[in-house]
Coordinates of C-alpha atoms in Angstrom, one line a residue:
M1 CA -68.1 -67.0 74.3
Q2 CA -67.8 -66.1 78.2
V3 CA -66.7 -62.5 79.7
T4 CA -65.9 -62.0 83.2
I5 CA -65.2 -59.0 84.9
D6 CA -62.6 -59.8 87.6
K7 CA -63.8 -58.7 90.8
N8 CA -60.8 -57.8 92.6
S9 CA -59.4 -55.5 89.7
G10 CA -60.4 -51.7 89.9
Y11 CA -59.4 -48.4 92.0
C12 CA -57.6 -49.0 95.2
F13 CA -59.0 -47.3 98.1
G14 CA -56.4 -44.6 98.0
V15 CA -57.4 -44.0 94.2
E16 CA -61.4 -43.8 95.2
F17 CA -61.0 -41.7 97.8
A18 CA -59.1 -38.8 95.7
I19 CA -61.6 -39.3 93.0
K20 CA -64.5 -38.7 95.4
M21 CA -62.8 -36.2 96.9
A22 CA -62.2 -34.3 93.7
E23 CA -66.1 -35.1 92.6
D24 CA -67.3 -33.5 95.9
E25 CA -65.0 -30.6 95.5
M26 CA -66.2 -29.8 92.2
E27 CA -69.9 -30.1 93.1
Q28 CA -69.4 -26.6 95.0
S29 CA -66.7 -25.1 93.3
E30 CA -66.8 -24.2 89.1
K31 CA -63.1 -25.1 89.0
L32 CA -60.6 -27.4 91.1
Y33 CA -56.9 -27.6 89.9
C34 CA -54.9 -30.8 90.4
L35 CA -51.7 -31.2 90.8
G36 CA -50.5 -34.0 88.0
D37 CA -52.7 -36.2 86.5
I38 CA -55.3 -37.9 89.2
V39 CA -54.9 -41.2 88.1
H40 CA -52.7 -42.7 85.4
N41 CA -55.8 -43.6 83.3
D42 CA -56.5 -40.8 80.4
M43 CA -59.8 -41.8 80.1
E44 CA -60.5 -41.0 83.6
V45 CA -58.6 -38.0 83.6
K46 CA -60.9 -36.6 80.3
R47 CA -64.1 -37.6 81.9
L48 CA -63.2 -35.5 85.3
A49 CA -61.8 -32.5 83.0
E50 CA -65.2 -32.6 81.5
K51 CA -66.5 -31.8 85.3
G52 CA -64.1 -28.7 86.0
L53 CA -60.5 -30.8 86.9
V54 CA -57.7 -28.7 85.6
V55 CA -54.4 -30.6 85.3
I56 CA -51.3 -28.8 86.5
D57 CA -47.5 -29.2 87.0
R58 CA -45.4 -27.7 89.6
E59 CA -44.4 -25.2 87.6
K60 CA -47.9 -23.9 87.2
L61 CA -48.6 -24.3 90.9
A62 CA -45.7 -22.0 91.7
D63 CA -48.1 -19.2 89.7
L64 CA -51.5 -20.0 91.4
N65 CA -52.8 -17.8 93.9
D66 CA -56.1 -17.5 96.4
C67 CA -57.5 -21.0 94.6
K68 CA -57.9 -25.0 95.2
V69 CA -55.7 -27.6 94.5
L70 CA -56.2 -31.0 94.9
I71 CA -53.1 -33.7 96.1
R72 CA -53.9 -36.7 94.4
A73 CA -53.7 -40.4 96.3
H74 CA -49.4 -40.2 95.1
G75 CA -48.3 -37.5 98.2
E76 CA -46.5 -34.7 97.7
P77 CA -43.3 -33.5 99.0
P78 CA -42.5 -30.6 101.7
E79 CA -41.9 -28.3 99.1
T80 CA -45.7 -28.3 97.6
Y81 CA -47.1 -27.5 101.2
K82 CA -44.4 -24.1 101.7
T83 CA -45.9 -23.1 98.1
A84 CA -49.7 -23.4 99.1
I85 CA -48.9 -21.6 102.2
E86 CA -47.1 -18.7 100.4
N87 CA -49.6 -18.1 97.8
N88 CA -52.4 -18.8 99.9
I89 CA -53.4 -21.9 97.9
E90 CA -56.3 -24.0 99.8
L91 CA -54.8 -27.7 99.2
I92 CA -57.4 -30.5 99.0
D93 CA -55.2 -33.1 100.3
A94 CA -56.6 -36.7 99.0
S95 CA -52.5 -37.8 100.0
C96 CA -53.0 -42.0 100.5
P97 CA -53.1 -42.7 103.9
V98 CA -50.7 -46.0 103.0
V99 CA -48.4 -42.6 101.1
L100 CA -48.7 -40.4 104.3
K101 CA -47.5 -43.3 106.6
L102 CA -44.3 -44.3 104.5
Q103 CA -43.6 -40.9 104.2
H104 CA -43.2 -40.3 107.9
R105 CA -41.2 -43.3 108.0
V106 CA -38.7 -42.1 105.8
K107 CA -38.6 -38.8 107.2
T108 CA -37.8 -40.5 110.7
A109 CA -35.5 -43.2 109.3
F110 CA -33.5 -40.4 107.0
D111 CA -32.9 -38.3 110.4
K112 CA -31.2 -41.4 111.5
M113 CA -29.5 -42.4 108.5
E114 CA -27.7 -38.8 109.2
R115 CA -26.7 -39.1 112.4
E116 CA -25.3 -42.5 111.1
Q117 CA -23.5 -41.2 108.1
G118 CA -26.0 -43.9 106.3
Q119 CA -28.6 -43.8 103.3
I120 CA -32.0 -43.9 102.4
V121 CA -32.5 -46.4 99.3
I122 CA -35.6 -46.5 97.5
Y123 CA -36.8 -49.1 95.3
G124 CA -39.2 -47.5 92.8
K125 CA -39.5 -45.5 89.3
K126 CA -37.3 -42.4 89.4
G127 CA -39.4 -39.7 88.5
H128 CA -42.9 -41.4 89.8
A129 CA -45.0 -39.0 92.0
E130 CA -45.4 -40.9 94.7
V131 CA -41.7 -41.3 94.6
I132 CA -40.7 -37.5 94.8
G133 CA -42.8 -37.4 97.4
L134 CA -40.8 -39.7 99.5
T135 CA -37.9 -38.2 98.3
G136 CA -38.6 -34.9 99.5
Q137 CA -38.7 -36.2 103.1
T138 CA -34.7 -36.6 102.4
L139 CA -34.1 -33.1 101.6
E140 CA -33.4 -35.3 97.9
K141 CA -30.3 -37.3 99.4
A142 CA -32.5 -40.2 98.9
I143 CA -30.8 -43.0 96.2
V144 CA -33.6 -44.4 93.6
V145 CA -33.0 -47.8 92.3
M146 CA -35.2 -50.3 90.3
E147 CA -32.4 -52.3 88.2
E148 CA -29.6 -53.9 89.8
S149 CA -27.5 -51.8 87.5
D150 CA -28.5 -48.6 90.0
L151 CA -27.1 -50.2 93.0
D152 CA -23.7 -48.9 91.9
K153 CA -25.0 -45.5 93.1
I154 CA -24.8 -46.7 96.7
N155 CA -21.5 -46.9 99.3
F156 CA -21.7 -50.3 100.4
N157 CA -19.3 -49.4 103.3
R158 CA -21.9 -47.2 104.9
P159 CA -25.2 -48.5 106.9
V160 CA -28.5 -48.0 104.1
T161 CA -32.0 -48.0 104.9
L162 CA -34.2 -49.2 102.2
F163 CA -38.2 -48.4 101.3
S164 CA -40.0 -49.2 98.4
Q165 CA -42.5 -47.4 96.5
T166 CA -46.1 -49.0 97.7
T167 CA -47.1 -49.8 94.2
K168 CA -44.0 -52.1 93.2
S169 CA -43.6 -55.7 92.4
T170 CA -42.8 -57.9 96.0
K171 CA -41.0 -60.1 94.3
G172 CA -38.8 -57.4 92.7
F173 CA -38.4 -55.8 96.1
Y174 CA -37.1 -59.0 97.7
Q175 CA -34.7 -59.5 94.6
I176 CA -33.4 -56.0 95.0
S177 CA -32.7 -56.5 98.8
Q178 CA -30.6 -59.4 98.3
K179 CA -28.6 -57.9 95.8
I180 CA -28.3 -55.3 98.5
E181 CA -27.1 -57.5 101.0
E182 CA -24.7 -59.5 99.1
R183 CA -23.1 -56.0 98.1
I184 CA -22.4 -54.9 101.5
K185 CA -21.3 -58.5 102.7
A186 CA -18.6 -58.2 99.6
A187 CA -17.6 -54.4 101.0
K188 CA -17.7 -55.4 104.4
G189 CA -17.1 -59.1 104.7
Q190 CA -20.3 -59.3 106.9
L191 CA -23.5 -58.1 107.1
T192 CA -25.1 -56.9 110.8
S193 CA -28.3 -55.2 111.6
V194 CA -26.6 -52.0 111.5
D195 CA -25.3 -52.2 107.9
F196 CA -28.9 -53.1 106.4
N197 CA -32.5 -52.1 107.5
A198 CA -34.8 -53.8 104.7
N199 CA -38.7 -52.5 105.0
D200 CA -41.1 -53.8 102.7
S201 CA -43.5 -50.8 102.6
I202 CA -45.2 -52.1 99.3
C203 CA -49.1 -51.8 99.8
R204 CA -50.7 -54.8 100.7
Q205 CA -53.9 -53.9 98.7
V206 CA -52.0 -53.9 95.6
S207 CA -49.5 -56.7 96.3
N208 CA -51.9 -59.1 96.7
R209 CA -53.6 -58.5 93.6
E210 CA -50.5 -60.8 92.0
P211 CA -51.8 -64.0 93.3
Q212 CA -55.4 -62.9 92.7
L213 CA -54.3 -62.1 89.2
Q214 CA -52.7 -65.6 88.5
R215 CA -55.5 -67.2 89.2
F216 CA -58.0 -65.4 87.2
A217 CA -55.0 -65.5 84.4
E218 CA -54.8 -69.1 84.2
E219 CA -58.8 -69.7 85.0
N220 CA -59.5 -67.7 81.5
D221 CA -58.7 -68.6 77.6
V222 CA -57.8 -64.9 77.2
I223 CA -56.9 -61.8 79.3
L224 CA -57.9 -58.5 78.3
F225 CA -55.8 -55.6 80.6
V226 CA -57.1 -52.5 80.7
S227 CA -55.1 -49.8 81.5
G228 CA -53.6 -46.7 81.0
K229 CA -49.9 -46.7 79.7
K230 CA -48.8 -44.4 82.0
S231 CA -49.7 -46.7 84.7
S232 CA -46.2 -48.5 86.5
N233 CA -48.6 -50.5 88.3
G234 CA -50.8 -51.4 85.2
K235 CA -47.2 -52.2 83.5
A236 CA -46.2 -54.6 86.5
L237 CA -49.9 -56.3 86.7
Y238 CA -50.0 -57.2 83.0
Q239 CA -46.5 -59.0 83.2
V240 CA -48.0 -61.1 85.7
C241 CA -51.1 -62.2 83.5
L242 CA -48.8 -62.4 80.8
S243 CA -46.6 -65.1 82.8
Q244 CA -49.3 -67.2 83.3
N245 CA -51.4 -66.8 80.0
P246 CA -49.8 -65.8 76.7
R247 CA -53.0 -64.8 75.2
S248 CA -53.4 -61.5 77.0
Y249 CA -53.5 -58.7 75.5
F250 CA -52.7 -54.9 77.2
I251 CA -55.4 -52.3 76.1
E252 CA -56.0 -48.7 77.4
N253 CA -59.9 -49.0 75.9
E254 CA -62.3 -50.9 73.5
T255 CA -61.1 -49.4 70.8
E256 CA -57.9 -51.4 70.6
L257 CA -59.6 -54.7 70.6
D258 CA -58.7 -57.0 67.9
P259 CA -61.3 -59.9 66.6
E260 CA -58.4 -61.7 65.8
W261 CA -57.6 -62.5 69.5
F262 CA -60.7 -64.5 70.5
H263 CA -62.4 -67.9 69.1
P264 CA -66.2 -68.0 69.9
T265 CA -65.6 -70.8 72.6
D266 CA -63.3 -68.8 74.6
K267 CA -63.4 -68.1 78.2
V268 CA -62.4 -64.0 78.4
G269 CA -61.0 -62.3 81.6
I270 CA -61.2 -58.7 81.8
C271 CA -59.0 -57.3 84.6
G272 CA -57.0 -54.1 85.3
A273 CA -54.5 -52.0 87.6
T274 CA -55.2 -50.0 90.5
S275 CA -55.6 -47.2 88.7
T276 CA -58.4 -48.5 86.2
P277 CA -61.9 -47.8 86.8
M278 CA -64.7 -50.6 87.2
W279 CA -66.5 -48.3 84.4
L280 CA -64.1 -48.6 81.8
M281 CA -63.8 -52.3 81.9
E282 CA -67.4 -52.7 81.8
Q283 CA -67.3 -50.7 78.6
V284 CA -64.6 -53.1 77.1
K285 CA -66.9 -56.2 78.1
T286 CA -69.7 -54.3 76.2
H287 CA -67.9 -53.4 73.3
L288 CA -66.8 -57.3 73.2
E289 CA -70.2 -58.5 73.3
S290 CA -71.0 -56.4 70.5
L291 CA -67.9 -57.5 68.1
E292 CA -69.2 -61.3 69.6
E293 CA -72.7 -60.6 67.9
N294 CA -71.8 -59.0 64.7
V295 CA -68.0 -59.6 63.8
L296 CA -66.8 -62.8 65.4
P297 CA -67.5 -66.1 63.7
A298 CA -70.1 -68.5 65.1

């Protein structure tokens, strides 16, 4: 059996940067708080917890004083920074530069839309950490959409400015954008640049993985897609693999491997989400190779 790990899989630079900041800080401090899971991967969260990273929610943040709190790559709304100042909390800000730039663009567009009685629409997952940071730039007035049914929340007689969560599917963004255009035309009888402004704010390091994964899925007989169950990016990229290769399996770790999935002559490809650590994919590879020696038929 030939087993290959996809060289393009693993952490995006934003997540890698946040984890490095956390590890560097924990070398100097016994305890570091993190606002939410640093990455949507339970095994990596557990590894960092053993080093002293304590995950908290926003409710707990309000009760903390005189300590250090890490802001993960997803970014945070203005309210978090306000709480930190009030409670004398030192923030270790590991917000991804791509997300920070998007927050600024959303804030600027929101100020413009307020003057023009327009609306900010964000294509993303409601309640996702990054989306919470983005809607915070709009005094929570932004409309979050993911399915076509969500578009009913938009007033198509008023100007619309559209952005996307950075980790969403490019294809999904352009489908939603087209449907908004169609609804504006139906409501107004025309579509002008004043009526609709679509901003493709998807991170290219993430979106470029789709064509790379399509090729990887085609090149292998079996795909093992390793990702945390909470990862939106993981769910989307797994569907890319599955669309190209029906023998694609979504696993969280090596314990979920099933010998029935494999034949001795298979080429097996291991890949993952932007939140999947390389050490975990290597662990899956090692376990699969031990299965081949001890369990799989010759």
